């Protein structure tokens, strides 16, 4: 057969391309799906809760459609959006802008989880990380694609969302929560945060916040600890006050509703508002207190009566009207304790976490304490702004703590206490180190910086549990173990271009049935000649 041209059979897709497709990072579509799934799960959780309460209610007047509208409205309220009630006795719409902080945990956690899993690239441990902007944009767009129809659907119910607050709060929560998820997937780097702070802060304050001596990290941890102490102390004050007014708290359940279903609904509402009440109690201990209406302030110095309040169980913990007593003044122990905790964190960090400059000086320590107090004031102002809001018009237009007053009081209380505590802790730790024979603070030599090593292209990460776990890919069977004395076994299947059944196997000493020939004895090998001397130029004959 003349003119036969042998061609090489090529695959439809190279193995390298298949490997690249198998290990590729997910695109924008995965982020869109993750954001939509987070929004759908949040809506489903609120729908299940509201439908259970509607089914168990003895007066289901609105029907299942009304319950679904309420569920969508509550989901928007959990994002901080203000609702408007249209079926009031006066006929005028009344705003309702006190979001339960416990409900806000659901959408924030779902968004954070969706963004983190999307940025990590799926369930594979060694999958490359997705670009942060792509994951962030995909999750946010997918979340808002579900939030917009939900807001339109909730607009047809008795609780209608305020469009201005909805357009502001829902995208803001999505942006922040998804951003923290992507930041967590990348190992919480400090570079993006430092860039943002460097662009926002004035030039004179940048060295205080972004200094290379470790103050930003120590101050952030101290501020978080101080805010935790204030909120936890507020919860303790709330519990003590509810126990003090236990009789009134028990009577309010019977005034609001009757039957076990109504009591369960009121109890669930109280549980979701417990974080709000803890923030209110912390604001009361800080001094500014909170408002129970326009011009009705409740502070440790005194409280005014608010006759328009409904008989709600948590409102039974409000102090009695009248001037404050010495018992009410004992609440100042809470901000003092928070200041001591902040100062302890800063004082410990000034000795053990001093960055490149060793032990901090007294000025640096006091500045770090003041910075931590300011950060804590910002956190408490944010919590106070989220914990309050309007519950109606006219007298109930202002309900809860005033955010800027709470933030200013926190910074003042904790700034003075934390600075004194930090300097005391620093002096005490240095004194203990001097007694142990360590070097003095002024003789501390900055540690030598380690050379920067090249970062690997892929980093190994611990597997995380995702919502939908992908099936593991099929791997090729492992090759059979090869004996150490038979290296030629590796060449049995490599480089063999002959077709099956080729008769040339009969002439090269190989059995066509796969049996290897018996090796020949090694007695006939020639004896190697001795090495030549350095001065010899002619080859020697074999011996």
Coordinates of C-alpha atoms in Angstrom, one line a residue:
X1 CA 0.0 0.0 0.0
X2 CA 1.8 3.0 -1.3
X3 CA 1.0 6.6 -0.2
X4 CA -0.1 5.7 3.2
X5 CA 0.6 8.5 5.6
X6 CA 0.8 7.8 9.3
X7 CA -1.0 10.4 11.3
X8 CA -1.0 11.0 15.0
X9 CA -4.3 10.7 16.8
X10 CA -4.7 14.0 18.8
X11 CA -7.1 14.5 21.6
X12 CA -10.0 16.9 21.3
X13 CA -8.7 18.9 24.3
X14 CA -5.1 18.8 25.6
X15 CA -4.5 17.4 29.1
X16 CA -3.0 20.7 30.2
X17 CA -6.2 22.5 29.2
X18 CA -8.3 19.9 31.1
X19 CA -6.2 20.4 34.1
X20 CA -6.5 24.1 33.9
X21 CA -10.3 23.9 33.6
X22 CA -10.5 21.5 36.5
X23 CA -8.4 23.7 38.8
X24 CA -9.6 27.1 37.6
X25 CA -10.9 29.7 40.0
X26 CA -14.6 30.4 39.9
X27 CA -15.8 33.4 38.0
X28 CA -18.3 36.2 38.6
X29 CA -21.2 33.7 38.2
X30 CA -20.2 31.9 41.4
X31 CA -20.3 35.1 43.3
X32 CA -23.8 36.0 41.9
X33 CA -25.1 32.6 42.9
X34 CA -23.6 32.8 46.4
X35 CA -25.1 36.3 47.0
X36 CA -28.5 35.2 45.7
X37 CA -28.3 32.1 47.9
X38 CA -27.5 34.1 51.0
X39 CA -30.4 36.4 50.4
X40 CA -32.7 33.5 49.7
X41 CA -31.7 31.7 52.9
X42 CA -32.2 34.8 55.0
X43 CA -35.7 35.4 53.5
X44 CA -36.5 31.7 54.1
X45 CA -35.5 31.9 57.8
X46 CA -37.7 34.9 58.4
X47 CA -40.6 33.4 56.4
X48 CA -40.5 30.2 58.5
X49 CA -40.5 32.1 61.8
X50 CA -43.4 34.4 60.8
X51 CA -45.4 31.5 59.3
X52 CA -45.1 29.5 62.5
X53 CA -46.3 32.4 64.5
X54 CA -49.2 33.0 62.1
X55 CA -50.3 29.3 62.2
X56 CA -50.2 29.2 66.0
X57 CA -52.1 32.6 66.3
X58 CA -55.8 32.3 67.4
X59 CA -56.6 35.4 65.2
X60 CA -55.1 34.9 61.8
X61 CA -56.9 37.8 60.2
X62 CA -54.4 38.8 57.5
X63 CA -54.1 35.4 55.8
X64 CA -50.9 33.8 54.5
X65 CA -50.3 36.7 52.1
X66 CA -50.1 39.1 54.9
X67 CA -47.7 36.9 56.8
X68 CA -45.4 36.7 53.8
X69 CA -45.5 40.5 53.5
X70 CA -44.6 40.8 57.1
X71 CA -41.7 38.4 56.7
X72 CA -40.2 40.4 53.8
X73 CA -40.6 43.6 55.8
X74 CA -38.9 42.1 58.9
X75 CA -36.0 40.9 56.6
X76 CA -35.5 44.5 55.4
X77 CA -35.8 45.8 59.0
X78 CA -32.9 43.5 60.0
X79 CA -30.7 45.4 57.6
X80 CA -31.5 48.7 59.3
X81 CA -34.2 49.9 56.9
X82 CA -37.0 51.9 58.4
X83 CA -40.6 50.6 58.0
X84 CA -43.8 52.6 57.8
X85 CA -47.0 51.4 59.3
X86 CA -50.1 52.5 57.3
X87 CA -53.0 51.0 59.3
X88 CA -52.8 53.2 62.3
X89 CA -55.8 54.5 64.4
X90 CA -55.3 58.1 63.3
X91 CA -54.9 57.2 59.7
X92 CA -51.5 58.9 59.4
X93 CA -48.5 56.6 58.6
X94 CA -46.2 56.0 61.5
X95 CA -42.5 55.0 61.1
X96 CA -41.0 52.1 62.9
X97 CA -37.2 52.3 62.9
X98 CA -35.9 50.2 65.8
X99 CA -34.2 47.2 64.2
X100 CA -33.7 44.2 66.5
X101 CA -29.9 43.7 66.6
X102 CA -30.3 39.9 67.1
X103 CA -32.1 39.6 63.7
X104 CA -29.3 41.6 62.0
X105 CA -26.9 38.7 62.8
X106 CA -28.7 36.4 60.2
X107 CA -28.1 38.5 57.0
X108 CA -24.7 39.7 58.1
X109 CA -23.5 36.1 58.8
X110 CA -24.9 34.7 55.5
X111 CA -23.3 37.5 53.5
X112 CA -20.0 37.0 55.2
X113 CA -20.0 33.3 54.7
X114 CA -21.0 33.6 51.0
X115 CA -18.2 36.1 50.3
X116 CA -15.6 34.0 52.1
X117 CA -16.5 30.8 50.3
X118 CA -16.6 32.5 46.9
X119 CA -13.2 34.1 47.4
X120 CA -11.7 30.8 48.5
X121 CA -12.7 29.2 45.2
X122 CA -14.9 26.4 46.4
X123 CA -14.4 23.2 48.4
X124 CA -10.9 22.3 47.0
X125 CA -8.1 22.9 49.6
X126 CA -5.5 24.0 47.1
X127 CA -7.7 25.9 44.8
X128 CA -6.4 29.4 43.9
X129 CA -8.0 32.4 45.5
X130 CA -10.5 34.3 43.4
X131 CA -9.7 38.0 42.8
X132 CA -11.1 40.0 45.7
X133 CA -12.9 42.5 43.7
X134 CA -14.6 39.9 41.5
X135 CA -15.9 37.9 44.5
X136 CA -17.0 41.0 46.4
X137 CA -18.9 42.5 43.4
X138 CA -20.5 39.1 42.5
X139 CA -21.8 38.5 46.0
X140 CA -23.1 42.0 46.4
X141 CA -24.8 42.1 43.0
X142 CA -26.4 38.7 43.6
X143 CA -27.7 39.7 47.0
X144 CA -29.2 43.0 45.7
X145 CA -30.8 41.1 42.8
X146 CA -32.9 39.2 45.3
X147 CA -33.4 42.2 47.8
X148 CA -34.9 44.4 45.1
X149 CA -37.9 42.1 44.4
X150 CA -38.3 41.4 48.1
X151 CA -38.6 45.2 48.8
X152 CA -41.2 45.6 46.0
X153 CA -43.2 42.7 47.4
X154 CA -43.1 44.1 50.9
X155 CA -44.4 47.4 49.7
X156 CA -47.8 45.9 49.3
X157 CA -48.3 44.9 53.0
X158 CA -49.2 46.8 56.2
X159 CA -45.6 47.3 57.0
X160 CA -44.0 49.1 54.0
X161 CA -40.3 49.8 53.7
X162 CA -39.1 53.4 53.5
X163 CA -37.5 53.6 50.1
X164 CA -34.8 56.1 51.1
X165 CA -33.7 53.9 54.1
X166 CA -33.9 50.7 52.0
X167 CA -31.8 52.1 49.2
X168 CA -29.2 53.2 51.8
X169 CA -29.0 50.4 54.4
X170 CA -29.4 47.2 52.4
X171 CA -26.6 47.9 49.9
X172 CA -24.4 49.3 52.7
X173 CA -24.8 46.1 54.8
X174 CA -24.1 44.0 51.7
X175 CA -21.0 45.9 50.9
X176 CA -19.6 45.8 54.4
X177 CA -20.4 42.2 55.2
X178 CA -19.2 40.8 51.8
X179 CA -16.0 42.9 52.2
X180 CA -15.3 41.3 55.6
X181 CA -15.8 37.9 54.1
X182 CA -13.3 38.5 51.3
X183 CA -10.9 40.0 53.8
X184 CA -11.1 36.9 55.9
X185 CA -10.5 34.6 52.9
X186 CA -7.3 36.5 52.2
X187 CA -6.0 36.1 55.7
X188 CA -7.1 39.5 57.1
X189 CA -4.3 41.6 55.6
X190 CA -3.6 45.0 57.0
X191 CA -2.6 46.6 53.7
X192 CA -6.1 47.6 52.4
X193 CA -7.1 48.9 55.8
X194 CA -4.0 51.0 56.0
X195 CA -4.6 52.4 52.6
X196 CA -8.1 53.5 53.5
X197 CA -7.0 55.0 56.8
X198 CA -4.1 56.8 55.1
X199 CA -6.5 58.4 52.6
X200 CA -9.1 59.4 55.2
X201 CA -7.0 60.6 58.2
X202 CA -5.3 64.0 58.2
X203 CA -1.6 64.1 57.7
X204 CA -0.8 65.1 61.3
X205 CA -2.6 62.0 62.7
X206 CA -1.4 59.4 60.3
X207 CA 1.7 58.6 62.3
X208 CA -0.4 58.0 65.4
X209 CA -2.6 55.5 63.7
X210 CA -0.3 53.9 61.1
X211 CA 2.9 53.9 63.0
X212 CA 5.3 51.0 62.6
X213 CA 5.4 50.3 66.4
X214 CA 2.4 48.1 66.6
X215 CA -0.1 50.6 68.1
X216 CA -2.9 50.1 65.6
X217 CA -3.3 46.4 66.3
X218 CA -3.0 46.8 70.1
X219 CA -5.5 49.7 70.1
X220 CA -8.0 47.8 68.0
X221 CA -8.0 44.8 70.3
X222 CA -8.3 47.0 73.3
X223 CA -11.2 48.9 71.8
X224 CA -13.0 45.7 71.0
X225 CA -12.4 44.4 74.6
X226 CA -13.8 47.7 76.0
X227 CA -16.9 47.6 73.9
X228 CA -17.5 44.0 74.9
X229 CA -17.2 44.9 78.6
X230 CA -19.7 47.7 78.2
X231 CA -22.3 45.7 76.3
X232 CA -21.9 42.7 78.7
X233 CA -22.1 45.0 81.7
X234 CA -25.3 46.5 80.2
X235 CA -26.8 43.1 79.9
X236 CA -26.0 42.5 83.6
X237 CA -27.6 45.8 84.6
X238 CA -30.7 44.9 82.5
X239 CA -31.0 41.5 84.2
X240 CA -30.7 43.0 87.7
X241 CA -33.3 45.7 86.9
X242 CA -35.7 43.1 85.5
X243 CA -35.3 41.0 88.6
X244 CA -35.9 44.1 90.7
X245 CA -39.2 44.8 88.8
X246 CA -40.1 41.1 88.5
X247 CA -43.7 41.6 89.4
X248 CA -44.3 44.3 86.9
X249 CA -42.5 42.4 84.2
X250 CA -44.7 39.4 84.8
X251 CA -47.9 41.5 84.6
X252 CA -47.0 43.0 81.3
X253 CA -47.3 39.6 79.5
X254 CA -51.0 39.3 80.4
X255 CA -51.7 42.9 79.4
X256 CA -50.4 42.6 75.9
X257 CA -51.9 39.3 74.8
X258 CA -53.5 36.1 76.0
X259 CA -52.9 32.4 75.2
X260 CA -49.7 30.5 74.8
X261 CA -49.2 31.6 71.2
X262 CA -49.4 35.3 72.1
X263 CA -47.0 34.8 75.0
X264 CA -44.6 33.0 72.8
X265 CA -44.6 35.8 70.2
X266 CA -44.0 38.4 72.9
X267 CA -41.2 36.3 74.4
X268 CA -39.5 35.9 70.9
X269 CA -39.8 39.7 70.4
X270 CA -38.1 40.3 73.8
X271 CA -35.3 37.9 73.0
X272 CA -34.6 39.6 69.6
X273 CA -34.5 43.0 71.4
X274 CA -32.2 41.9 74.2
X275 CA -29.0 43.3 72.5
X276 CA -30.8 46.6 72.0
X277 CA -31.7 46.7 75.7
X278 CA -28.1 45.9 76.7
X279 CA -26.8 48.8 74.6
X280 CA -29.5 51.1 76.2
X281 CA -28.3 50.0 79.7
X282 CA -24.7 50.6 78.7
X283 CA -25.6 54.1 77.6
X284 CA -27.4 54.6 80.9
X285 CA -24.2 53.6 82.8
X286 CA -22.1 56.0 80.7
X287 CA -24.2 59.0 81.6
X288 CA -26.1 60.2 78.6
X289 CA -28.8 57.6 79.1
X290 CA -31.6 57.1 76.6
X291 CA -34.8 58.8 75.4
X292 CA -38.3 57.3 75.8
X293 CA -39.8 60.0 73.6
X294 CA -39.1 63.6 72.7
X295 CA -37.8 65.4 75.8
X296 CA -38.2 62.3 78.1
X297 CA -34.6 61.4 79.1
X298 CA -33.6 58.6 81.5
X299 CA -30.2 59.1 83.1
X300 CA -28.5 58.1 86.4
X301 CA -29.2 61.7 87.7
X302 CA -33.0 61.3 87.2
X303 CA -35.8 60.0 85.0
X304 CA -39.0 61.6 83.7
X305 CA -42.3 59.7 83.4
X306 CA -43.4 58.6 79.9
X307 CA -47.2 58.0 80.0
X308 CA -47.4 57.0 76.3
X309 CA -45.4 53.8 76.6
X310 CA -47.1 50.4 76.0
X311 CA -46.8 47.7 78.7
X312 CA -43.8 45.9 77.2
X313 CA -41.8 43.5 79.4
X314 CA -38.4 45.1 78.7
X315 CA -39.6 48.6 79.5
X316 CA -40.4 47.4 83.0
X317 CA -36.6 47.6 83.6
X318 CA -36.7 51.4 83.2
X319 CA -35.9 53.1 86.5
X320 CA -38.8 54.7 88.3
X321 CA -39.4 58.4 87.7
X322 CA -37.7 60.8 90.0
X323 CA -34.3 62.0 91.0
X324 CA -31.4 59.6 91.0
X325 CA -30.1 58.0 94.2
X326 CA -26.8 56.6 95.3
X327 CA -27.9 53.2 94.1
X328 CA -28.3 54.6 90.6
X329 CA -24.9 56.2 90.8
X330 CA -23.2 52.9 91.3
X331 CA -23.5 52.2 87.6
X332 CA -20.4 54.3 87.0
X333 CA -18.4 51.2 87.9
X334 CA -19.2 49.8 84.5
X335 CA -17.3 52.5 82.4
X336 CA -14.5 52.5 85.0
X337 CA -14.1 48.7 84.6
X338 CA -14.1 49.0 80.8
X339 CA -11.4 51.7 81.0
X340 CA -9.3 49.4 83.2
X341 CA -9.7 46.6 80.7
X342 CA -8.7 48.8 77.8
X343 CA -5.7 50.1 79.7
X344 CA -4.6 46.6 80.6
X345 CA -4.6 45.6 77.0
X346 CA -2.6 48.7 76.0
X347 CA -0.2 48.4 78.9
X348 CA 0.6 44.8 78.1
X349 CA 1.0 45.5 74.4
X350 CA 3.4 48.4 75.2
X351 CA 5.9 45.9 76.6
X352 CA 5.3 42.6 74.7
X353 CA 4.0 43.8 71.3
X354 CA 6.2 46.9 70.7
X355 CA 7.0 46.2 67.0
X356 CA 10.3 47.4 65.7
X357 CA 11.0 49.9 68.5
X358 CA 11.0 47.6 71.5
X359 CA 9.3 48.9 74.6
X360 CA 7.1 51.9 74.1
X361 CA 7.8 55.2 75.8
X362 CA 5.3 56.7 78.2
X363 CA 4.0 59.1 75.5
X364 CA 3.4 56.3 73.0
X365 CA 1.6 54.3 75.6
X366 CA -0.6 57.2 76.6
X367 CA -1.3 57.9 73.0
X368 CA -2.2 54.3 72.2
X369 CA -4.6 54.3 75.2
X370 CA -6.3 57.5 73.9
X371 CA -6.6 56.0 70.5
X372 CA -8.1 52.8 71.8
X373 CA -10.7 54.9 73.8
X374 CA -11.6 56.8 70.6
X375 CA -12.1 53.6 68.7
X376 CA -14.3 52.2 71.5
X377 CA -16.3 55.4 71.3
X378 CA -16.8 55.0 67.6
X379 CA -18.0 51.4 68.2
X380 CA -20.4 52.4 70.9
X381 CA -21.8 55.3 68.9
X382 CA -22.4 52.8 66.0
X383 CA -24.2 50.4 68.3
X384 CA -26.2 53.2 69.9
X385 CA -27.3 54.4 66.5
X386 CA -28.4 51.0 65.5
X387 CA -30.2 50.2 68.8
X388 CA -32.6 53.1 68.6
X389 CA -34.9 54.9 66.2
X390 CA -38.4 56.3 65.9
X391 CA -41.5 54.3 66.9
X392 CA -44.0 56.8 65.7
X393 CA -44.6 60.5 65.2
X394 CA -44.6 63.5 67.5
X395 CA -43.7 62.2 71.0
X396 CA -42.3 58.9 69.9
X397 CA -40.2 60.3 67.1
X398 CA -37.0 59.8 69.2
X399 CA -36.6 56.5 71.0
X400 CA -33.4 55.1 72.4
X401 CA -29.9 56.5 73.1
X402 CA -28.4 59.4 71.2
X403 CA -25.4 58.1 69.3
X404 CA -23.1 61.0 69.4
X405 CA -23.6 61.5 73.1
X406 CA -22.8 57.9 73.8
X407 CA -19.7 58.0 71.7
X408 CA -18.4 61.2 73.3
X409 CA -19.0 59.9 76.8
X410 CA -17.3 56.6 76.0
X411 CA -14.2 58.4 74.7
X412 CA -14.0 60.6 77.8
X413 CA -14.6 57.9 80.4
X414 CA -12.3 55.4 78.8
X415 CA -9.6 57.9 77.7
X416 CA -8.8 59.0 81.3
X417 CA -9.1 55.6 82.9
X418 CA -7.3 53.7 80.2
X419 CA -4.3 56.1 80.1
X420 CA -3.7 55.8 83.8
X421 CA -4.1 52.0 83.8
X422 CA -1.8 51.5 80.7
X423 CA 1.0 53.5 82.3
X424 CA 0.6 51.6 85.6
X425 CA 0.7 48.2 83.8
X426 CA 3.7 49.3 81.7
X427 CA 5.6 50.4 84.8
X428 CA 4.8 47.2 86.7
X429 CA 5.8 44.9 83.8
X430 CA 9.0 46.7 83.3
X431 CA 9.8 46.5 87.0
X432 CA 9.3 42.8 87.0
X433 CA 11.5 42.4 83.9
X434 CA 14.3 44.5 85.6
X435 CA 14.2 42.2 88.6
X436 CA 14.7 39.2 86.4
X437 CA 17.9 40.7 85.0
X438 CA 16.6 41.6 81.6
X439 CA 17.9 44.5 79.6
X440 CA 16.6 48.0 80.2
X441 CA 14.0 49.5 78.0
X442 CA 16.3 52.2 76.6
X443 CA 18.9 49.5 75.6
X444 CA 16.5 47.3 73.7
X445 CA 17.9 46.7 70.2
X446 CA 15.5 46.5 67.4
X447 CA 15.2 42.9 66.1
X448 CA 16.7 42.2 62.7
X449 CA 14.2 41.8 60.0
X450 CA 14.1 38.5 58.3
X451 CA 14.6 38.4 54.6
X452 CA 11.4 38.3 52.6
X453 CA 10.8 34.9 51.1
X454 CA 9.0 34.5 47.8
X455 CA 5.4 33.6 48.3
X456 CA 4.2 30.4 46.7
X457 CA 1.7 30.6 43.9
X458 CA -0.8 28.5 45.8
X459 CA -1.2 28.3 49.6
X460 CA -2.6 25.3 51.4
X461 CA -5.7 26.1 53.4
X462 CA -7.7 24.1 55.8
X463 CA -10.9 22.8 54.3
X464 CA -14.0 24.7 55.2
X465 CA -17.5 23.4 55.3
X466 CA -19.6 25.0 52.6
X467 CA -23.3 24.9 51.9
X468 CA -23.0 22.5 48.9
X469 CA -20.0 20.3 49.0
X470 CA -18.7 19.3 45.5
X471 CA -18.0 15.7 44.7
X472 CA -14.3 14.8 44.8
X473 CA -12.8 14.4 41.4
X474 CA -11.9 10.9 40.1
X475 CA -8.2 10.3 40.4
X476 CA -6.2 7.8 38.3
X477 CA -5.3 4.5 40.0
X478 CA -1.9 4.5 41.7
X479 CA 0.9 2.7 39.9
X480 CA 2.0 -0.7 41.2
X481 CA 5.1 -0.6 43.5
X482 CA 8.3 -1.2 41.7
X483 CA 11.1 -3.4 43.2
X484 CA 14.4 -1.7 43.7
X485 CA 16.4 -4.3 41.8
X486 CA 14.2 -4.2 38.6
X487 CA 14.4 -0.6 37.2
X488 CA 13.5 -1.7 33.7
X489 CA 9.9 -2.3 34.8
X490 CA 9.3 1.4 34.4
X491 CA 9.8 1.1 30.6
X492 CA 7.2 -1.7 30.0
X493 CA 4.4 0.7 28.9
X494 CA 6.4 3.9 28.0
X495 CA 7.4 4.7 24.4
X496 CA 5.8 1.7 22.8
X497 CA 4.4 2.8 19.4
X498 CA 3.8 -0.6 18.0
X499 CA 0.3 -1.8 17.3
X500 CA -1.2 -4.7 19.3
X501 CA -0.4 -8.0 17.7
X502 CA 2.8 -6.8 16.0
X503 CA 5.0 -9.9 15.1
X504 CA 8.2 -8.1 15.8
X505 CA 7.9 -9.1 19.4
X506 CA 8.8 -12.7 18.4
X507 CA 12.2 -11.6 17.2
X508 CA 13.4 -9.2 19.9
X509 CA 13.6 -11.8 22.7
X510 CA 10.3 -10.8 24.3
X511 CA 7.5 -13.3 24.9
X512 CA 4.2 -12.1 23.3
X513 CA 2.4 -13.4 26.3
X514 CA 4.1 -10.9 28.6
X515 CA 6.7 -13.2 30.1
X516 CA 10.2 -11.8 30.4
X517 CA 13.1 -14.0 29.2
X518 CA 15.5 -15.6 31.6
X519 CA 18.6 -13.4 32.0
X520 CA 21.9 -14.8 30.7
X521 CA 24.8 -15.6 33.1
X522 CA 27.3 -12.8 33.6
X523 CA 30.4 -15.1 33.4
X524 CA 31.4 -14.2 29.8
X525 CA 31.9 -10.5 30.4
X526 CA 35.4 -9.2 29.5
X527 CA 37.7 -8.2 32.2
X528 CA 38.2 -4.4 32.4
X529 CA 41.8 -3.2 31.6
X530 CA 43.8 -1.5 34.3
X531 CA 43.9 2.3 34.2
X532 CA 46.8 3.9 32.3
X533 CA 49.6 5.6 34.1
X534 CA 49.9 9.4 33.9
X535 CA 53.0 9.2 31.6
X536 CA 51.7 6.6 29.1
X537 CA 50.7 7.8 25.7
X538 CA 50.0 4.5 24.0
X539 CA 47.2 2.2 24.9
X540 CA 48.2 -1.0 26.6
X541 CA 47.0 -4.4 25.3
X542 CA 44.5 -6.3 27.3
X543 CA 45.9 -8.7 29.8

